[in-house]
N, CA, C and O atoms as a DFTB+ gen file, in Angstrom:
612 C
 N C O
     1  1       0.838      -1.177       0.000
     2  2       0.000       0.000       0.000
     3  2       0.887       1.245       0.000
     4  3       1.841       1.294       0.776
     5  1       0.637       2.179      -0.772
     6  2       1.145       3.389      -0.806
     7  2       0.343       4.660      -0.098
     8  3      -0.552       4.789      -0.933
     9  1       0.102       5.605       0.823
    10  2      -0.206       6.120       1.026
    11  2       0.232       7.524       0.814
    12  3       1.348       7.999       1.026
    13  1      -1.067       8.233       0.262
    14  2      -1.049       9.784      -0.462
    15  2      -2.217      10.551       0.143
    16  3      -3.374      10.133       0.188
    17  1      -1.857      11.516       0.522
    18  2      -2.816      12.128       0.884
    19  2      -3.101      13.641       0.232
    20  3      -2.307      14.256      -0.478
    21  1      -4.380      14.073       0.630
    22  2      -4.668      15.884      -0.091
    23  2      -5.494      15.941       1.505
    24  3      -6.344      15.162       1.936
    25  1      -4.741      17.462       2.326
    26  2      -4.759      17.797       3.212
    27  2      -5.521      18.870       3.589
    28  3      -5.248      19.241       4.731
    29  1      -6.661      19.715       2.861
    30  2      -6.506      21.283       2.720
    31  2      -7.476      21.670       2.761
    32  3      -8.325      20.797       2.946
    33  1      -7.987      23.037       2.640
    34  2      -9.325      23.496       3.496
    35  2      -9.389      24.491       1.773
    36  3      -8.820      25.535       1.455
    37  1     -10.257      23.661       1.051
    38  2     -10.424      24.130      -0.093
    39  2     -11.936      23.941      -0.839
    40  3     -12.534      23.099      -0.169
    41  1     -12.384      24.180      -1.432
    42  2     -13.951      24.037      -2.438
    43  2     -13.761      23.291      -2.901
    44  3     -12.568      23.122      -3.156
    45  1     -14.753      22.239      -3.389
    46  2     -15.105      20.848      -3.791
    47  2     -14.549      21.164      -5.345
    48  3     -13.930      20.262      -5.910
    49  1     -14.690      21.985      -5.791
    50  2     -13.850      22.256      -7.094
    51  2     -12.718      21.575      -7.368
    52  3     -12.319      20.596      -7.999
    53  1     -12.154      22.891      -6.304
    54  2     -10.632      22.697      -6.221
    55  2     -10.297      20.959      -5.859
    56  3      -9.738      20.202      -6.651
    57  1     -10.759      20.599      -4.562
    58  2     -10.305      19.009      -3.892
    59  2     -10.286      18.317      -5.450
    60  3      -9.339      17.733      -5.975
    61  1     -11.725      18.589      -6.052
    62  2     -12.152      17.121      -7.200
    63  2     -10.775      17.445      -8.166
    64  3     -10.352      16.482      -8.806
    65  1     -10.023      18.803      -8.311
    66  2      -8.818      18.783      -9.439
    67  2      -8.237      18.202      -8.790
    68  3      -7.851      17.146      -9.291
    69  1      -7.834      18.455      -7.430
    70  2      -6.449      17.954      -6.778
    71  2      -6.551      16.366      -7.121
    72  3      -5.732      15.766      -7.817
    73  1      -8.007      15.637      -6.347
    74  2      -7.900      14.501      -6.591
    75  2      -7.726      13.751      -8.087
    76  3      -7.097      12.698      -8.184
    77  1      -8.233      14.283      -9.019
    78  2      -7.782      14.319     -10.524
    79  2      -6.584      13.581     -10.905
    80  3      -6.266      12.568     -11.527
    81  1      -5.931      14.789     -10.086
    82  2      -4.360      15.243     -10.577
    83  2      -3.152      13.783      -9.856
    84  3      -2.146      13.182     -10.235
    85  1      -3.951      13.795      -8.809
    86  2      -2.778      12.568      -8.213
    87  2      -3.372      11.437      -9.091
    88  3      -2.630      10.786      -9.827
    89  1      -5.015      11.144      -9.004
    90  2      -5.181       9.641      -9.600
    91  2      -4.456       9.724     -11.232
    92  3      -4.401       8.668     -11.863
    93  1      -3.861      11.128     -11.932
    94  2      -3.831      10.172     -12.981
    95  2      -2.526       9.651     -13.038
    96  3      -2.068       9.286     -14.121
    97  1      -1.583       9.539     -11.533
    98  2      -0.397       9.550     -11.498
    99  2      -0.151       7.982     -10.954
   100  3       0.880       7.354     -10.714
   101  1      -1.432       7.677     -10.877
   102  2      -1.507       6.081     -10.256
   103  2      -2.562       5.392     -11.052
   104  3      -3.360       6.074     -11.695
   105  1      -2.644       3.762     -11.058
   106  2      -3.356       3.299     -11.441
   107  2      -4.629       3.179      -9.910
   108  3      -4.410       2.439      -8.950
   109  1      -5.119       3.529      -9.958
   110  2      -6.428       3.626      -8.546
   111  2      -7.359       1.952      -8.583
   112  3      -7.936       1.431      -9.537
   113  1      -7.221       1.520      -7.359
   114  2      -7.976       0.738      -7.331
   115  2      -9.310       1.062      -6.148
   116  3     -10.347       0.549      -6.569
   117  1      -9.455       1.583      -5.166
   118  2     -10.771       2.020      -4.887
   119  2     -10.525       3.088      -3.609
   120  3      -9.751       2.838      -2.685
   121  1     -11.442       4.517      -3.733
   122  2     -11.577       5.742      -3.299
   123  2     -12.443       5.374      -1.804
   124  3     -13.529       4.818      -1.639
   125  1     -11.825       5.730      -1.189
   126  2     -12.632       5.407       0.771
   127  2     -12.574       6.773       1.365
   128  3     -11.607       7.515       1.536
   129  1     -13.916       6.937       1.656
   130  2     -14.262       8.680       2.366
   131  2     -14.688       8.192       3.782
   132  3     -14.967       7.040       4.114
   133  1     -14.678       9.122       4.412
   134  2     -15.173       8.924       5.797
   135  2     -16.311       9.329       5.352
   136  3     -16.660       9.959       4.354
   137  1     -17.136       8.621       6.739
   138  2     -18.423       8.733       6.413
   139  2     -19.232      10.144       6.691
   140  3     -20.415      10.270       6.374
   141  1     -18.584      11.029       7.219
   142  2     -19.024      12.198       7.605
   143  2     -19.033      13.340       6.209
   144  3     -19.016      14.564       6.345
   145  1     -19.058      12.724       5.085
   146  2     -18.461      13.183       3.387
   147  2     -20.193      12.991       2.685
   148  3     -20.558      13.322       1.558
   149  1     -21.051      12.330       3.823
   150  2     -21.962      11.556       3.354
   151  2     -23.354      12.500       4.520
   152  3     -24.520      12.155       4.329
   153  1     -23.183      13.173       5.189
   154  2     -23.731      13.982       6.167
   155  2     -24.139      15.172       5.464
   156  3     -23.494      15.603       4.508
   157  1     -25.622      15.945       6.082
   158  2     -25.986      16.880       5.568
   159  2     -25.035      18.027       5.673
   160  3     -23.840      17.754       5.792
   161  1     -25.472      19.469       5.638
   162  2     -24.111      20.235       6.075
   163  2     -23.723      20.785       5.017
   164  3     -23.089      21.797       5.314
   165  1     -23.811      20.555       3.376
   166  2     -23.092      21.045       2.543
   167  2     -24.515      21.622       1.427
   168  3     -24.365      21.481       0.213
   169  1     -25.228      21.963       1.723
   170  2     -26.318      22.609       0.835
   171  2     -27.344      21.194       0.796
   172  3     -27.502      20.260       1.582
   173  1     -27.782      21.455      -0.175
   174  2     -28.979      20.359      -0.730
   175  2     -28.648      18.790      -1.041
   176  3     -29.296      17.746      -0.974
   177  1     -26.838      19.271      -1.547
   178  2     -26.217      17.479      -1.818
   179  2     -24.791      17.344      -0.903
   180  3     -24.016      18.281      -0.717
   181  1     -24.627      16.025      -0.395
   182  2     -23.561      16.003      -0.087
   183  2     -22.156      16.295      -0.252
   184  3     -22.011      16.873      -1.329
   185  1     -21.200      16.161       0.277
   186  2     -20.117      16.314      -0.409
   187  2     -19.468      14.983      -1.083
   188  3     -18.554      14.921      -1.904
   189  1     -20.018      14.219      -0.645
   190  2     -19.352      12.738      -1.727
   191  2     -20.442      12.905      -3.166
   192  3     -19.999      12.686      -4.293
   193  1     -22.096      13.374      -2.901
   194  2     -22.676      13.119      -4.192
   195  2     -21.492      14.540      -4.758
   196  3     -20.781      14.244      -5.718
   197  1     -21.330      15.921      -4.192
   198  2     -20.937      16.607      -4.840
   199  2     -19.439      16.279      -5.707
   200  3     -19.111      16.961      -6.678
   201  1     -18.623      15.151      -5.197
   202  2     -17.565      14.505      -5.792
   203  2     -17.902      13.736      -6.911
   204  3     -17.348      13.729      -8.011
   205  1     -19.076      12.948      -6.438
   206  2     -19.400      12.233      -7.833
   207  2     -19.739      12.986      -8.797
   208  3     -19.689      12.499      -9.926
   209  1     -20.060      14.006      -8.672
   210  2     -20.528      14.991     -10.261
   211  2     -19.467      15.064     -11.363
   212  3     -19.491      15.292     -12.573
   213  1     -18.194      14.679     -10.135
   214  2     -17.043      15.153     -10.825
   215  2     -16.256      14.176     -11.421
   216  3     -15.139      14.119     -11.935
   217  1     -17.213      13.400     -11.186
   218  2     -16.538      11.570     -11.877
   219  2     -16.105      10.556     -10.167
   220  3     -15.985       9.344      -9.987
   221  1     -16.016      11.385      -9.486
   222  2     -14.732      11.076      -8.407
   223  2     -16.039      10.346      -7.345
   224  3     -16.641      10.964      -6.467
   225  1     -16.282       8.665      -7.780
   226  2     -16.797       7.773      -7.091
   227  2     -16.217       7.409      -6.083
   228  3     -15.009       7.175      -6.099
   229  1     -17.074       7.268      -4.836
   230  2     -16.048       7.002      -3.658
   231  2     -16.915       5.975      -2.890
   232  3     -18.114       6.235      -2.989
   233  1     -16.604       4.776      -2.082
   234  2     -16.706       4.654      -0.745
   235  2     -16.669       4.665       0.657
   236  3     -15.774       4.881       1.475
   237  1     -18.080       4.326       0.751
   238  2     -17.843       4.640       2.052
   239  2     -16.889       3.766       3.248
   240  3     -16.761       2.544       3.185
   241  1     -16.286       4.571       4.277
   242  2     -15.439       4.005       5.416
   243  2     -16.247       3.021       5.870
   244  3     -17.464       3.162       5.746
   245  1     -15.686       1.808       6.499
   246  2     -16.083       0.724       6.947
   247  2     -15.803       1.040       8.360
   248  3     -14.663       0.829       8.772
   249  1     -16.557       1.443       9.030
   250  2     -16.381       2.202      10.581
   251  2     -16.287       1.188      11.486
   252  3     -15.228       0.749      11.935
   253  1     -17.664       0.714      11.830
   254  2     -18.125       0.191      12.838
   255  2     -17.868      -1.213      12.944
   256  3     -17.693      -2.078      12.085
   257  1     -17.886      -1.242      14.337
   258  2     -16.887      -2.535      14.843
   259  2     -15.065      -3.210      14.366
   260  3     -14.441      -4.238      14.628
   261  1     -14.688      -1.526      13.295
   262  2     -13.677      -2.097      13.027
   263  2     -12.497      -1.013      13.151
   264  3     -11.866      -0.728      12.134
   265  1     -12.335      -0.695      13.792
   266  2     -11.357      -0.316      14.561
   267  2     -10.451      -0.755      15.521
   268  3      -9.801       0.229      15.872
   269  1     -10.221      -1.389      15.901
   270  2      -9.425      -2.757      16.650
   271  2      -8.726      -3.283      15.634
   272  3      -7.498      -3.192      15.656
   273  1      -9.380      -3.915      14.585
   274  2      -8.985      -4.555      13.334
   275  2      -7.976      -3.629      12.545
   276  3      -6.775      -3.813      12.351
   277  1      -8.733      -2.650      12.166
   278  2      -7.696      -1.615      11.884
   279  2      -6.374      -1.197      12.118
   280  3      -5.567      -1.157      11.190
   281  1      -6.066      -0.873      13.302
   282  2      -5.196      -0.645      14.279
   283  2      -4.382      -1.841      14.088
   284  3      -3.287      -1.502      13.638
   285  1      -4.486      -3.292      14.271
   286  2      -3.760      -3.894      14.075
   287  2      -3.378      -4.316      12.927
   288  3      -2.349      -4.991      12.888
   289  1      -3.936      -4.094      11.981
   290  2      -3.621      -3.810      10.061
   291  2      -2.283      -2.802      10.027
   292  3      -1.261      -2.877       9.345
   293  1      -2.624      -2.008      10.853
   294  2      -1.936      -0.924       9.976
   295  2       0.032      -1.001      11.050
   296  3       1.154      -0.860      10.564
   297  1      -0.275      -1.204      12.170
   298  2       0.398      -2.227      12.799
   299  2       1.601      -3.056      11.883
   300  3       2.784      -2.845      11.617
   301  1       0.801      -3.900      11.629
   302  2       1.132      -4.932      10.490
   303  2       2.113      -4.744       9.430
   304  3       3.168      -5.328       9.182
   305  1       1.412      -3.644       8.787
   306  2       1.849      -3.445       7.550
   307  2       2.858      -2.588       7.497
   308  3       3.559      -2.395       6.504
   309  1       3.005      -1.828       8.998
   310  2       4.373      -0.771       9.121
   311  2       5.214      -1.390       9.084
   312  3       6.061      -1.375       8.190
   313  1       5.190      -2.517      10.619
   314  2       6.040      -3.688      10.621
   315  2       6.729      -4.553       9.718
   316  3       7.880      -4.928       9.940
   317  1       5.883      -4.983       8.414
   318  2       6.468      -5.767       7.502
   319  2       6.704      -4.746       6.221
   320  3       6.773      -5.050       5.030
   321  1       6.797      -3.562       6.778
   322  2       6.840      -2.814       5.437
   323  2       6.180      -2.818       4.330
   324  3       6.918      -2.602       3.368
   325  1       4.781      -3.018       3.990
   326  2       4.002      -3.253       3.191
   327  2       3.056      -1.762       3.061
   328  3       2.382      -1.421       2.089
   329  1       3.174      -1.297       3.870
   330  2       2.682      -0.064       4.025
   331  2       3.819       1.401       3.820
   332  3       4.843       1.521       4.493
   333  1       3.349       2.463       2.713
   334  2       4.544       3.052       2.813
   335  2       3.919       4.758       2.494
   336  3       3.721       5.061       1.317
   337  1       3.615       5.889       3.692
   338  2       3.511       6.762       3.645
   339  2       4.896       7.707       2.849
   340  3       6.048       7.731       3.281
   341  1       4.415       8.396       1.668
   342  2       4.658       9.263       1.224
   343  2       5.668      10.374       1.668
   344  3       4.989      11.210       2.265
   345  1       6.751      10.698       1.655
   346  2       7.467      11.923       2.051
   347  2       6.779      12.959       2.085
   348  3       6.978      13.701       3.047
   349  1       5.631      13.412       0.948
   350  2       5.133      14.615       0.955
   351  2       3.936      14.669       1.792
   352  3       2.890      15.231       1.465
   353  1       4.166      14.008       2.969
   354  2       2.086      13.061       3.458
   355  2       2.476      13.956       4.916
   356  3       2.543      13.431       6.028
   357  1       2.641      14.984       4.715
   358  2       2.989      15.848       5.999
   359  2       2.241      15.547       7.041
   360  3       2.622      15.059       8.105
   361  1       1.065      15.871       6.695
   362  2      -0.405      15.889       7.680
   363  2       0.029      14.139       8.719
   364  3       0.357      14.092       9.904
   365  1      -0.135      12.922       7.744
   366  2      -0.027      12.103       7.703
   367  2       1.392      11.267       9.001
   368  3       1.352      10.523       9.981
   369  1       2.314      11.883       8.311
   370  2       3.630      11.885       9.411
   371  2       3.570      12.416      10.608
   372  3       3.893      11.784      11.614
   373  1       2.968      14.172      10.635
   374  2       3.109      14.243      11.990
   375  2       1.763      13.981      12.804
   376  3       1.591      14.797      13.710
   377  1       0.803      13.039      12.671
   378  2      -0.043      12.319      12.988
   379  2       0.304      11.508      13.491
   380  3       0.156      11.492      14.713
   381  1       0.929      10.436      12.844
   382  2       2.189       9.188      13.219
   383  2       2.520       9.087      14.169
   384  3       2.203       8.285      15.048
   385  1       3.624      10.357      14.141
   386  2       4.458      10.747      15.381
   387  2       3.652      11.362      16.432
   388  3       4.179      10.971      17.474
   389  1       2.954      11.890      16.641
   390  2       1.855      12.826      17.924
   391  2       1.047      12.063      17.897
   392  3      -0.010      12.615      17.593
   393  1       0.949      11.167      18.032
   394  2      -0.558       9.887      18.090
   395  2      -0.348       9.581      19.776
   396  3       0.660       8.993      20.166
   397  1      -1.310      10.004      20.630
   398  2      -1.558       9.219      21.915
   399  2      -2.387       8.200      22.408
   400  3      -3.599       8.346      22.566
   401  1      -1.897       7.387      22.602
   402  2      -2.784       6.113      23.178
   403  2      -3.695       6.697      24.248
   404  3      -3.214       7.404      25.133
   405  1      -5.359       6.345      24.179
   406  2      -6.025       6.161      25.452
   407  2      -4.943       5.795      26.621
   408  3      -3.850       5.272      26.399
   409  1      -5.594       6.275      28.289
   410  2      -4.508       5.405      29.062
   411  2      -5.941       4.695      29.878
   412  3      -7.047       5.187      29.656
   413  1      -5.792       3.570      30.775
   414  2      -6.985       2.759      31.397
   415  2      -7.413       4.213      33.260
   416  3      -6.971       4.688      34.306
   417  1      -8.636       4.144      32.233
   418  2      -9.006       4.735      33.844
   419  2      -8.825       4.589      35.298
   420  3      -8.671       5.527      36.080
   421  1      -8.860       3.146      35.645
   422  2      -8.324       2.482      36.597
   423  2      -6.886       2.537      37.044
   424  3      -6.423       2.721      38.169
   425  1      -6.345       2.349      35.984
   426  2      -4.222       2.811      36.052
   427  2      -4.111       3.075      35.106
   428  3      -4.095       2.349      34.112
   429  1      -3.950       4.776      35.224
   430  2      -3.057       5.375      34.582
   431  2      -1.816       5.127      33.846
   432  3      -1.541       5.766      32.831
   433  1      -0.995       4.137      34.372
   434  2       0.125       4.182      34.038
   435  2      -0.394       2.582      32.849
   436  3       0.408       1.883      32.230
   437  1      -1.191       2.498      32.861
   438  2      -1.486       1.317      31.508
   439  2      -1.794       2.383      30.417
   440  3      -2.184       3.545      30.530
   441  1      -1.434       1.466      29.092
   442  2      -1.939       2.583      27.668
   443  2      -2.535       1.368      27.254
   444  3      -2.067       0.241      27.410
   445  1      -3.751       1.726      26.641
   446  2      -4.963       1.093      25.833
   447  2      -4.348       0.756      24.680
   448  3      -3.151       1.041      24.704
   449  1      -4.713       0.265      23.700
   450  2      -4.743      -0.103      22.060
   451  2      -5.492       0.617      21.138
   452  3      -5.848       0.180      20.044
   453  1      -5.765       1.886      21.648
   454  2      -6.450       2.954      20.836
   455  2      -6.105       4.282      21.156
   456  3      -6.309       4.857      22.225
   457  1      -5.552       4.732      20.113
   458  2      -5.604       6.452      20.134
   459  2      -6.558       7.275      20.560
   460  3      -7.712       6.850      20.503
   461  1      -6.436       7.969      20.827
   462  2      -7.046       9.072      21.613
   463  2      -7.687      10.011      20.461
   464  3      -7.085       9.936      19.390
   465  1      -8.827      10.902      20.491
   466  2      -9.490      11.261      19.247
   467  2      -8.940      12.643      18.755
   468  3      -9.697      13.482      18.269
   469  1      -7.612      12.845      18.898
   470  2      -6.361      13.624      18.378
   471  2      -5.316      13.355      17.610
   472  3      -4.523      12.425      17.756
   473  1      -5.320      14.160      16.803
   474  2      -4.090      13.774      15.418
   475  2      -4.886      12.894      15.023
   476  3      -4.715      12.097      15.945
   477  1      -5.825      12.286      14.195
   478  2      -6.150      11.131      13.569
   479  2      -6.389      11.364      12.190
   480  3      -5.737      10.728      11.362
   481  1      -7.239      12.193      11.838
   482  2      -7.667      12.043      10.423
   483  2      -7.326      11.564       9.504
   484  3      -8.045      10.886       8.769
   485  1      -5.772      11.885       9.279
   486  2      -5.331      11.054       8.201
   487  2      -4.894       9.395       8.265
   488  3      -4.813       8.558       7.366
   489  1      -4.731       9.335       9.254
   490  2      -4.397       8.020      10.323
   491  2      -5.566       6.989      10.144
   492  3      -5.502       5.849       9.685
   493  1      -6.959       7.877      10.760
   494  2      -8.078       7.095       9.990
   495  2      -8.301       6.603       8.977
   496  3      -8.887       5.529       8.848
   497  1      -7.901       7.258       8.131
   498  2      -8.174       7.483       6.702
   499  2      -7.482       6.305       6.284
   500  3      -8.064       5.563       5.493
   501  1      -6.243       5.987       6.716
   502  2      -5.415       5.438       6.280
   503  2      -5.707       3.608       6.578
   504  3      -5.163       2.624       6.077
   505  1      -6.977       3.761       7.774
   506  2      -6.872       2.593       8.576
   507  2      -8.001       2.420       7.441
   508  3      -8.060       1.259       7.035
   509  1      -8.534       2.940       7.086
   510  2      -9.943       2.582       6.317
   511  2      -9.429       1.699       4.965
   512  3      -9.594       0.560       4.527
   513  1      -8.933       2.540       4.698
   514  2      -8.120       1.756       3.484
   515  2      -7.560       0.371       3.841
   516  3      -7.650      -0.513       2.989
   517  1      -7.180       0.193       4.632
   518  2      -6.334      -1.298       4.984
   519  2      -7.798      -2.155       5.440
   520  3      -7.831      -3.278       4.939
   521  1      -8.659      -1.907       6.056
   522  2     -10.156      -2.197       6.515
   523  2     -10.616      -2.938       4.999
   524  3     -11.101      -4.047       4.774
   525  1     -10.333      -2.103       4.323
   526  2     -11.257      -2.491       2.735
   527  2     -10.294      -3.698       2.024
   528  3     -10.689      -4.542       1.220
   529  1      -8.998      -3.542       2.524
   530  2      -8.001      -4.652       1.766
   531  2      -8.430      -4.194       0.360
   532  3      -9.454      -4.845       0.155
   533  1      -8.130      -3.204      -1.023
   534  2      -8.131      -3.229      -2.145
   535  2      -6.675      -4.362      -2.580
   536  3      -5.670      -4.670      -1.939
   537  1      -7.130      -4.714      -3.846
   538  2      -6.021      -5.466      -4.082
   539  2      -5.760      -4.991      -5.606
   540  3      -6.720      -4.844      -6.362
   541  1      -4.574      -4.778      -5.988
   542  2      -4.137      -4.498      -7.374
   543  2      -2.915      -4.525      -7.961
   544  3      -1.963      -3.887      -7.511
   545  1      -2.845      -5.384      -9.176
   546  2      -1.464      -5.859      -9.683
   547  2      -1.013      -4.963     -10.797
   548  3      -1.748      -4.786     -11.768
   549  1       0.383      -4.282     -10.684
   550  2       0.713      -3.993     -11.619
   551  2       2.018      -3.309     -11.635
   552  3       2.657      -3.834     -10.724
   553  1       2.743      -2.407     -12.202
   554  2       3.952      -1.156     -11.644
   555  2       3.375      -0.127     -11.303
   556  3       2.637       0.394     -12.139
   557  1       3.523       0.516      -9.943
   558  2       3.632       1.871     -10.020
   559  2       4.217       2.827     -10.743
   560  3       5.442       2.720     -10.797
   561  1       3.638       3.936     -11.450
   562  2       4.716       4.695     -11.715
   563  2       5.433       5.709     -10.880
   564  3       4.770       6.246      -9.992
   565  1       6.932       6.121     -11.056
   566  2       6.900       6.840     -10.277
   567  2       6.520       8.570      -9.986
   568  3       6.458       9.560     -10.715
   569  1       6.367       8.380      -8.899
   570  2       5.574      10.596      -9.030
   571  2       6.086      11.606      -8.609
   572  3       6.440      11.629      -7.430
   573  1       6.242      12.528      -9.289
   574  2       7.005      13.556      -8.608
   575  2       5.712      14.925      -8.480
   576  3       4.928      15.507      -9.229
   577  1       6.175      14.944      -6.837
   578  2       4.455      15.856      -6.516
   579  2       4.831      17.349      -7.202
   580  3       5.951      17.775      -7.480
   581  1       3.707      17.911      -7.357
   582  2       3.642      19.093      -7.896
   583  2       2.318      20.463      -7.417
   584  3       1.202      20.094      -7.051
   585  1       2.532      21.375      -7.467
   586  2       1.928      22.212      -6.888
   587  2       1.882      22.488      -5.591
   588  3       2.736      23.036      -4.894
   589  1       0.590      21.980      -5.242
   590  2       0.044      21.918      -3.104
   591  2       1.068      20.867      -2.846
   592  3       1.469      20.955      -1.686
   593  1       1.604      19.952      -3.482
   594  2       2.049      18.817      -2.579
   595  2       3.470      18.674      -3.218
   596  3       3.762      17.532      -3.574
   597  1       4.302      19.555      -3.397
   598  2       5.504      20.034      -3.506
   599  2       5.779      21.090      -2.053
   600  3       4.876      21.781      -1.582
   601  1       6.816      21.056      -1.635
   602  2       7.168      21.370      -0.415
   603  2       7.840      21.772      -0.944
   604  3       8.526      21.137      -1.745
   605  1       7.973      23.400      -0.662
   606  2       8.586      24.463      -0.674
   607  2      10.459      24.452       0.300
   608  3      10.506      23.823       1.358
   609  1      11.274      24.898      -0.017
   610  2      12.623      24.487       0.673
   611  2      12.958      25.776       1.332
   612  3      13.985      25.877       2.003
């Protein structure tokens, strides 16, 4: 799994180019939104129907009851290296790194197997994807980011 992310507080316009722009840099095997993409809040249509206008079909996150599962997916896949966040996945990295475990009410000094509902988003995001297991054979090509996701020196 490769992980890429688009981070940014922008109009459904703009996101549907951004997202455009990376898929045509990959072969895509399937688009996972949180489910809150699917919530009123954005006028008359959602913001996932408002993605689909734009071609940009998505599913929905596989939430419930799977988070545990998750967590130990993603676990997994750091461990065996099968999983490989992006240099330019800023959001993503320092999520990673600032991630706090729940601690047990009872003793403190125990840490749970779940993060705490800080730094996550992209983290989520990321668990969702491993949740869905997409599977797809082929070469990557390789990408060199451009624009928003070029980092300035």
């Amino acid at each position: 799994y490769i992980c890429n992310e688009i981070y940014l507080n922008a109009s459904i316009d703009v996101l549907a180019d951004n997202i455009l722009d990376i898929e045509s840099q990959y072969h895509i095997v399937q688009r996972v939104i949180d489910t809150s993409a699917q919530e009123d809040g954005w006028g008359k249509v959602s913001c996932r129907e408002l993605l689909e206008s734009y071609g940009i079909r998505t599913k929905l996150a596989q939430k419930k009851n799977k988070k545990a599962s998750g967590i130990i997916l993603m676990n997994k896949e750091f461990k065996t290296e099968n999983l490989f966040v992006m240099e330019h996945c800023f959001r993503t990295h320092k999520e990673l790194v600032n991630q706090i475990y729940k601690k047990n009410k009872r003793d403190l000094s125990v840490k749970l197997e779940e993060p705490e509902k800080k730094w996550d988003d992209c983290t989520d995001c990321t668990r969702y994807l491993l949740v869905e297991n997409p599977r797809y054979h082929g070469v990557a090509v390789p990408y060199e980011p451009t624009g928003l996701f070029r980092r300035e020196a």
